[in-house]
PDB file of C-alpha atoms in Angstrom:
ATOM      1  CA  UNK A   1     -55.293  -7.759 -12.256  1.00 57.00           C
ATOM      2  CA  UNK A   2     -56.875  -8.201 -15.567  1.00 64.00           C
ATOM      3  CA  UNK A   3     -57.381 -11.501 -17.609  1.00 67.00           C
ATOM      4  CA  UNK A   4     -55.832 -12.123 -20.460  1.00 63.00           C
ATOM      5  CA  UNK A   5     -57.923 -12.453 -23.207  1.00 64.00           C
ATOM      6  CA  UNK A   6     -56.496 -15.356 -25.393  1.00 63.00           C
ATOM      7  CA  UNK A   7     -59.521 -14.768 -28.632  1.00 66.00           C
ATOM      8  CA  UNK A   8     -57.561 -11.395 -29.745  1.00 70.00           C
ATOM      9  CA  UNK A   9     -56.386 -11.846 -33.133  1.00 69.00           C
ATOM     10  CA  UNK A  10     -53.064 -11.376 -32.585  1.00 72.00           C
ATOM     11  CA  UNK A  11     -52.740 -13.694 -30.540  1.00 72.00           C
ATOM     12  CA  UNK A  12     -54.227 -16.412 -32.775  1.00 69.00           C
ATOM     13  CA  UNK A  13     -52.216 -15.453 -35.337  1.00 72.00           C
ATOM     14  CA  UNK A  14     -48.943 -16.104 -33.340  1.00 72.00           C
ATOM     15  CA  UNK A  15     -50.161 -19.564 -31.508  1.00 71.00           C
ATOM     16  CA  UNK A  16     -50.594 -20.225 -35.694  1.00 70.00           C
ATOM     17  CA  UNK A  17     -47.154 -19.284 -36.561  1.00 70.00           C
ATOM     18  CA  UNK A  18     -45.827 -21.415 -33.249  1.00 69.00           C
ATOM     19  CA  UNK A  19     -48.209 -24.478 -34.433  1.00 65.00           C
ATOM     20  CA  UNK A  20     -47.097 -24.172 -38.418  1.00 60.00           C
ATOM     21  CA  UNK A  21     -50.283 -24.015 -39.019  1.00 53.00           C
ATOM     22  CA  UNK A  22     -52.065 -22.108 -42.012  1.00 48.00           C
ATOM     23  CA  UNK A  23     -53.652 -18.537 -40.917  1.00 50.00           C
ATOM     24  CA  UNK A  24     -56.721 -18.944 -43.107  1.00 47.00           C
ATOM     25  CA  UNK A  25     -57.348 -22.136 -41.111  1.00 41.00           C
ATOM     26  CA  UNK A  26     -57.793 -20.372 -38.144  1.00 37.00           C
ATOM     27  CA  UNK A  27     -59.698 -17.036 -39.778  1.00 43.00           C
ATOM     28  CA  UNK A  28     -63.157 -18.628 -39.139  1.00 44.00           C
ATOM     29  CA  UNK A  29     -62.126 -17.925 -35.362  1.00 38.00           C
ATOM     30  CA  UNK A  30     -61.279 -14.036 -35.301  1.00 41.00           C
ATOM     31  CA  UNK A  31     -61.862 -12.751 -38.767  1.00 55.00           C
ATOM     32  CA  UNK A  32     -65.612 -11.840 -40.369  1.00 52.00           C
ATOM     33  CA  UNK A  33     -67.070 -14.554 -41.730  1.00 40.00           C
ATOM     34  CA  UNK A  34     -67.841 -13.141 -44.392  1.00 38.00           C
ATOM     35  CA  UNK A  35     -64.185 -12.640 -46.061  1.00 46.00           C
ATOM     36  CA  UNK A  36     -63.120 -14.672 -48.562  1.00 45.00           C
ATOM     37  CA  UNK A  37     -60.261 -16.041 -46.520  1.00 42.00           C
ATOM     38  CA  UNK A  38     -62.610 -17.308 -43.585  1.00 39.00           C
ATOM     39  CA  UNK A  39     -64.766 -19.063 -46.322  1.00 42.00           C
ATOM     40  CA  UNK A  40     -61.804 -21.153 -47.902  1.00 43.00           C
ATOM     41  CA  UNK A  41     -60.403 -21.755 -44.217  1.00 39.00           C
ATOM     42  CA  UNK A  42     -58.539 -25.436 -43.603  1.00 38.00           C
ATOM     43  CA  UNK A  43     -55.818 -26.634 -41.021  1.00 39.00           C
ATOM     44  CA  UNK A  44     -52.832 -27.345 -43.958  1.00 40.00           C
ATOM     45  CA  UNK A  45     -49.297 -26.366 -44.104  1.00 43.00           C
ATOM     46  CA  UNK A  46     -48.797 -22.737 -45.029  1.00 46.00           C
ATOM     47  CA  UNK A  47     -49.568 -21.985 -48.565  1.00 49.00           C
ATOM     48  CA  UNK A  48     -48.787 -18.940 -49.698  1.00 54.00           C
ATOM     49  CA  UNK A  49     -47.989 -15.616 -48.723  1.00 56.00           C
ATOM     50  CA  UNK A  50     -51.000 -13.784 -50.011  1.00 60.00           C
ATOM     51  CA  UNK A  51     -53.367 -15.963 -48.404  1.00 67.00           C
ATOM     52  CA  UNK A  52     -50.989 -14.768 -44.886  1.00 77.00           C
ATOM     53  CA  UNK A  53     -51.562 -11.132 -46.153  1.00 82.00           C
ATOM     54  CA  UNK A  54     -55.156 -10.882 -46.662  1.00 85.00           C
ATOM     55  CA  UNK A  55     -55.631 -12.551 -43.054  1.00 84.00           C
ATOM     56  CA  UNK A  56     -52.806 -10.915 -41.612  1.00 86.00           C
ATOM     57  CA  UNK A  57     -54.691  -7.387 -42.956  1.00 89.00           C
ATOM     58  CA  UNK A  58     -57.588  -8.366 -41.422  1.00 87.00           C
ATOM     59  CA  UNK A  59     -56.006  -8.930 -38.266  1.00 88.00           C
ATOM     60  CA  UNK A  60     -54.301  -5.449 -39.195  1.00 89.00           C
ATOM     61  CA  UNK A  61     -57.804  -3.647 -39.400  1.00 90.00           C
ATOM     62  CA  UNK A  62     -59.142  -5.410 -36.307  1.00 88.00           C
ATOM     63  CA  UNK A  63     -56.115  -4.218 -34.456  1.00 88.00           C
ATOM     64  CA  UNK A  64     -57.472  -0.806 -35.900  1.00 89.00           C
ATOM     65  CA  UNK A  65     -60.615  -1.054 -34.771  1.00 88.00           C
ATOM     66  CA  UNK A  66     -58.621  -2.398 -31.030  1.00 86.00           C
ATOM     67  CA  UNK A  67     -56.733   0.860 -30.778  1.00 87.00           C
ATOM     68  CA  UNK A  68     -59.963   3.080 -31.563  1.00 87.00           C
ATOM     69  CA  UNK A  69     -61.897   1.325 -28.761  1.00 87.00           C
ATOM     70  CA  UNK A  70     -59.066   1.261 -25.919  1.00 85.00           C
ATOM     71  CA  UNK A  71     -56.223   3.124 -27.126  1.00 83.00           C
ATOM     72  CA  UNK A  72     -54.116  -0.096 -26.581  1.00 84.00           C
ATOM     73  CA  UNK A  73     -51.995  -0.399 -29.408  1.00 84.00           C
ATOM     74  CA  UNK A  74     -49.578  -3.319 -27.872  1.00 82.00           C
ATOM     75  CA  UNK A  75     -50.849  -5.950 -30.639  1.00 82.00           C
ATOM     76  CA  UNK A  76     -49.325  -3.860 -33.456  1.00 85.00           C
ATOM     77  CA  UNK A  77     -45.561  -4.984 -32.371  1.00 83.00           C
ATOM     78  CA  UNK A  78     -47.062  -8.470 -32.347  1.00 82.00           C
ATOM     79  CA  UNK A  79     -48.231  -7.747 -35.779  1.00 85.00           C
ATOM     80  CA  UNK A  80     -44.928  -7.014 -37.060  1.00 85.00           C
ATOM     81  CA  UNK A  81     -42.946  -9.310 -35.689  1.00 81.00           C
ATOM     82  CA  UNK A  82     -45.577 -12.298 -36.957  1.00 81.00           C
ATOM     83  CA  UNK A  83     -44.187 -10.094 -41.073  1.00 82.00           C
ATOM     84  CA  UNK A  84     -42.219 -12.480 -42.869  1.00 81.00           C
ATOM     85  CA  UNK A  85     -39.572  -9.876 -44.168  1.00 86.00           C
ATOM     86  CA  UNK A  86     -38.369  -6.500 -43.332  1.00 88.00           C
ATOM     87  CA  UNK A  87     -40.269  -4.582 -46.487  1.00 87.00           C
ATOM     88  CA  UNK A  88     -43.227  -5.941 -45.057  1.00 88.00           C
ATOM     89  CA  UNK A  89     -42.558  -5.225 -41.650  1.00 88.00           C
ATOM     90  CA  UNK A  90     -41.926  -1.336 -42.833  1.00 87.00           C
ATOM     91  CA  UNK A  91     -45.439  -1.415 -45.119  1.00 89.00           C
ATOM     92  CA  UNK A  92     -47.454  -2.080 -42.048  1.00 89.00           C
ATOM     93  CA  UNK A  93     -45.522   0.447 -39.699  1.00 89.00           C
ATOM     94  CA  UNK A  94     -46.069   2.712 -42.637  1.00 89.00           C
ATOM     95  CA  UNK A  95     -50.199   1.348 -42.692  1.00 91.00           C
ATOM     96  CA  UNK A  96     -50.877   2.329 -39.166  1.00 90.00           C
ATOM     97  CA  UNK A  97     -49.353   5.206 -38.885  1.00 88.00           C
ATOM     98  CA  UNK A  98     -51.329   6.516 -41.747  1.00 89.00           C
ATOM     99  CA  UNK A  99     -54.902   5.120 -41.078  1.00 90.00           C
ATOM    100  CA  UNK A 100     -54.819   5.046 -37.077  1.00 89.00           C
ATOM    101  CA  UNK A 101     -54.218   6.937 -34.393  1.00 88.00           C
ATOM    102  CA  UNK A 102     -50.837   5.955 -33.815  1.00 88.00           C
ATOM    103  CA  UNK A 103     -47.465   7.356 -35.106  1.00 86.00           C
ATOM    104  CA  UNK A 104     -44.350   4.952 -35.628  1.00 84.00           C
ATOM    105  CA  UNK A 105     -41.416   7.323 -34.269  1.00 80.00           C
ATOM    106  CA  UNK A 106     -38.570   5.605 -36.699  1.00 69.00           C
ATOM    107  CA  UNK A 107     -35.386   6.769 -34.364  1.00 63.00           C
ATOM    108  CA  UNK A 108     -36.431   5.220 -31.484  1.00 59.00           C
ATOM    109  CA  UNK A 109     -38.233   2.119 -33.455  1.00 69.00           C
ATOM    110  CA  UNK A 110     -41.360   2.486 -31.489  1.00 81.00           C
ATOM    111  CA  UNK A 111     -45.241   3.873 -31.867  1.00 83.00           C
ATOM    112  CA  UNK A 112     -47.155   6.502 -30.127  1.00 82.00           C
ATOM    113  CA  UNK A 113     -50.519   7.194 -29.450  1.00 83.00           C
ATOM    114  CA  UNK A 114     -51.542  10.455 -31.108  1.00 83.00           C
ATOM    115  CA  UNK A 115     -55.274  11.711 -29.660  1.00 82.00           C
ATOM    116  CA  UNK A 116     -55.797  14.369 -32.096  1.00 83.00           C
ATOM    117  CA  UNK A 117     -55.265  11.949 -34.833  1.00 85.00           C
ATOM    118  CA  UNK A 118     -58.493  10.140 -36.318  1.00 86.00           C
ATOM    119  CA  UNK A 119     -58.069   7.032 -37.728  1.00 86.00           C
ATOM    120  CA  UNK A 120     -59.574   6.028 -41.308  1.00 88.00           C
ATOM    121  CA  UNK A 121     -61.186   2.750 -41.167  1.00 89.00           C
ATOM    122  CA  UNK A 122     -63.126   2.307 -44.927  1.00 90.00           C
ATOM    123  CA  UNK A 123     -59.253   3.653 -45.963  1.00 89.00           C
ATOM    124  CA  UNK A 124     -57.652   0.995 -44.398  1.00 90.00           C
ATOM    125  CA  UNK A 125     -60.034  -1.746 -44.778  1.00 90.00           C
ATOM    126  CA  UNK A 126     -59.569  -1.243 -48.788  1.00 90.00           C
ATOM    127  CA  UNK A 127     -55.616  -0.324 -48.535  1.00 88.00           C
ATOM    128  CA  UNK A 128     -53.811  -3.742 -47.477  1.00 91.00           C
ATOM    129  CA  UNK A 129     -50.374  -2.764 -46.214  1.00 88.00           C
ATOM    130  CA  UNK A 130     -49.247  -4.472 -49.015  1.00 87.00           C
ATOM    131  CA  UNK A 131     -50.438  -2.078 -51.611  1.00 86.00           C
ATOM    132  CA  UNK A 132     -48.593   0.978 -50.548  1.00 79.00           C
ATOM    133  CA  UNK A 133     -46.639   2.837 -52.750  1.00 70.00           C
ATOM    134  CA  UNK A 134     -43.030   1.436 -52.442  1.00 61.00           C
ATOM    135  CA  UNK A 135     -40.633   4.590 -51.643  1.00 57.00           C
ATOM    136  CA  UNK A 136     -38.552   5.989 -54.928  1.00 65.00           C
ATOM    137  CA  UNK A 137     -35.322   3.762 -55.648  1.00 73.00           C
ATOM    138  CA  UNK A 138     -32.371   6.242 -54.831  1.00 75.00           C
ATOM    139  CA  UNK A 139     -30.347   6.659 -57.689  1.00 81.00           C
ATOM    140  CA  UNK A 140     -26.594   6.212 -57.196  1.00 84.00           C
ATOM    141  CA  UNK A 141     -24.171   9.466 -57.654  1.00 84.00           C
ATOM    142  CA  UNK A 142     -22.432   8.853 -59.785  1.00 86.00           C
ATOM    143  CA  UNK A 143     -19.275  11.245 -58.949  1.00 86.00           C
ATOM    144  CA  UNK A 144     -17.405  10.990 -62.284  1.00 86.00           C
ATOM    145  CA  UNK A 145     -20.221  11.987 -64.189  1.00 87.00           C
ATOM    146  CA  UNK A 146     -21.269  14.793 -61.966  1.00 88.00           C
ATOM    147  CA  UNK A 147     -17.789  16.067 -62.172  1.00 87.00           C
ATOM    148  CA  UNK A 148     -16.969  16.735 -65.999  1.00 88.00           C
ATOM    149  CA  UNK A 149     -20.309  17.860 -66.329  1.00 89.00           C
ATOM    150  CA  UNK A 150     -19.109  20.707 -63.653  1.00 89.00           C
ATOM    151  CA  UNK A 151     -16.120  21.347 -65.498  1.00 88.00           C
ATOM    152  CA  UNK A 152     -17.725  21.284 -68.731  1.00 88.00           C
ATOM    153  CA  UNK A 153     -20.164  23.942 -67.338  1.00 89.00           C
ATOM    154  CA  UNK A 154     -17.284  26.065 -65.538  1.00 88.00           C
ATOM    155  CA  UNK A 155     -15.192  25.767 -69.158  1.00 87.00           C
ATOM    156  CA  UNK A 156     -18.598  26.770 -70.743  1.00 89.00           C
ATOM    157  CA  UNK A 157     -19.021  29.841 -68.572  1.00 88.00           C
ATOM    158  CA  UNK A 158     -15.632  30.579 -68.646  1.00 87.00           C
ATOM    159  CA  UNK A 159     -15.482  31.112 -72.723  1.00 86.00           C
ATOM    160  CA  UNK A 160     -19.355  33.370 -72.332  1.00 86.00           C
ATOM    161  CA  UNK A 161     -16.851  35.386 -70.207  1.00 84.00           C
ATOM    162  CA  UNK A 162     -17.112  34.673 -66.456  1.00 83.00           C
ATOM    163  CA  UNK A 163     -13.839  35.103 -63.797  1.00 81.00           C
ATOM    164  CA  UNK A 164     -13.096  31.291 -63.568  1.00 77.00           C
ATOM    165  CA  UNK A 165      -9.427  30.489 -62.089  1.00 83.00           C
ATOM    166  CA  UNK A 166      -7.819  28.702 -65.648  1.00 85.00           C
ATOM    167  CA  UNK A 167      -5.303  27.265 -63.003  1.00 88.00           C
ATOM    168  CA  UNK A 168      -7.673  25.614 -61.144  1.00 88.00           C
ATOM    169  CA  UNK A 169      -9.494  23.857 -63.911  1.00 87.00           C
ATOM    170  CA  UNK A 170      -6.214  22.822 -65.871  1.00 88.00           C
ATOM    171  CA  UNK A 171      -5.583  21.303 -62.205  1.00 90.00           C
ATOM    172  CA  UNK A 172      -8.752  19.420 -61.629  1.00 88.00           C
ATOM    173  CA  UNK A 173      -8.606  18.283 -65.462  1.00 88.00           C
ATOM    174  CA  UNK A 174      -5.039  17.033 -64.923  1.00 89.00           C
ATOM    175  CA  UNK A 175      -6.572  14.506 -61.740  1.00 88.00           C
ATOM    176  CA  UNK A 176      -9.829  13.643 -63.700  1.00 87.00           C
ATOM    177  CA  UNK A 177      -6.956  12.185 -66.432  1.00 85.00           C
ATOM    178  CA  UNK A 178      -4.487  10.955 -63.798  1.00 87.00           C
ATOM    179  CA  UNK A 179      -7.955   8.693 -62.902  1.00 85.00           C
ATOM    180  CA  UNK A 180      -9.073   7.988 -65.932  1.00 84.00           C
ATOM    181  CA  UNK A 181     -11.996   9.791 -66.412  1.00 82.00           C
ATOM    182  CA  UNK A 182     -11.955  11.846 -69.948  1.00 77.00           C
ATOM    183  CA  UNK A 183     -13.879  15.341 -70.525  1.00 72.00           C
ATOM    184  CA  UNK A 184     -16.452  15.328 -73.223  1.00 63.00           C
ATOM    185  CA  UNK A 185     -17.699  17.944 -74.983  1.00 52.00           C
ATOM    186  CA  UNK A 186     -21.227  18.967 -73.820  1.00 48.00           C
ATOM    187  CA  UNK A 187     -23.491  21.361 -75.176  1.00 46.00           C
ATOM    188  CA  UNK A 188     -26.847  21.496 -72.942  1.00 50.00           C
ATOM    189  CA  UNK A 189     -27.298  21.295 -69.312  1.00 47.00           C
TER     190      UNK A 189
END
């Protein structure tokens, strides 16, 4: 049986969260003493969330550096779960899976070691999780819209000459009124 070794970073970073204590306060511990975090380190309350985010990146590319040497990529979970919200849960899924040599499988909610996959340490070391590009905003259909610009266009086509069933738009016009929604004339598509 192995031993558990209690100076990972993760798991100082949990014991912290447990405690209530600040992360920076414990970043002279596990993190480079070089960072700026580790050099404006004290035992207060929590502060703020950046000052969580620079250790917890850190943490992130030690974990990194963890999965390179062992392939044990266990801490990563940790990792999330320590993420104060759900966006930032999803930026550091998204993190590892592009700088190491894991993959987070989104159906089943769960990572995988890939072993033709390198991982990109001076990437991810000057990408915190943070930074990555939010996905698009979805724009909403809006169905009303969409549909007397088709029967503008079908109208349109139907005057150039085309075989469009009159019936059938007089219909659908008839239930876009019934609902309230008015055809306006449109020139450009």
């Amino acid at each position: 049986m192995t031993r558990l070794n209690h100076s990972r970073p993760i798991l100082k970073l949990l014991s912290a969260k447990k405690r209530g204590l600040a992360i920076s306060g414990l970043a002279k511990k596990y993190v480079s003493t070089a960072s700026k975090a580790a050099t404006t380190a004290s035992k207060k309350p929590r502060q703020t969330a950046g000052d969580d985010r620079e250790i917890m990146h850190e943490v992130a590319v030690a974990i990194l550096d963890h999965i390179d040497r062992c392939g044990d990529y266990t801490d990563v979970n940790k990792l999330i779960e320590f993420a104060r919200n759900e966006p930032e849960r999803d930026a550091i899924r998204e993190w590892f899976s592009r700088y190491s040599k894991i993959e987070f499988n989104g159906t089943g909610q769960k990572f995988s070691f890939v072993r033709t996959k390198l991982s990109d340490r001076t990437s991810a070391a000057a990408n915190p999780f943070w930074t990555l590009k939010e996905p698009p905003k979805r724009r909403p259909l809006r169905f009303a819209d969409q549909l007397v610009r088709l029967v503008a266009k079908a109208r349109q086509q139907q005057e150039a000459g085309d075989s469009t069933d009159d019936a059938l738009l007089n219909d659908i016009e008839d239930v876009m009124h019934n609902h309230g929604i008015h055809l306006f004339k449109q020139t450009t598509f």
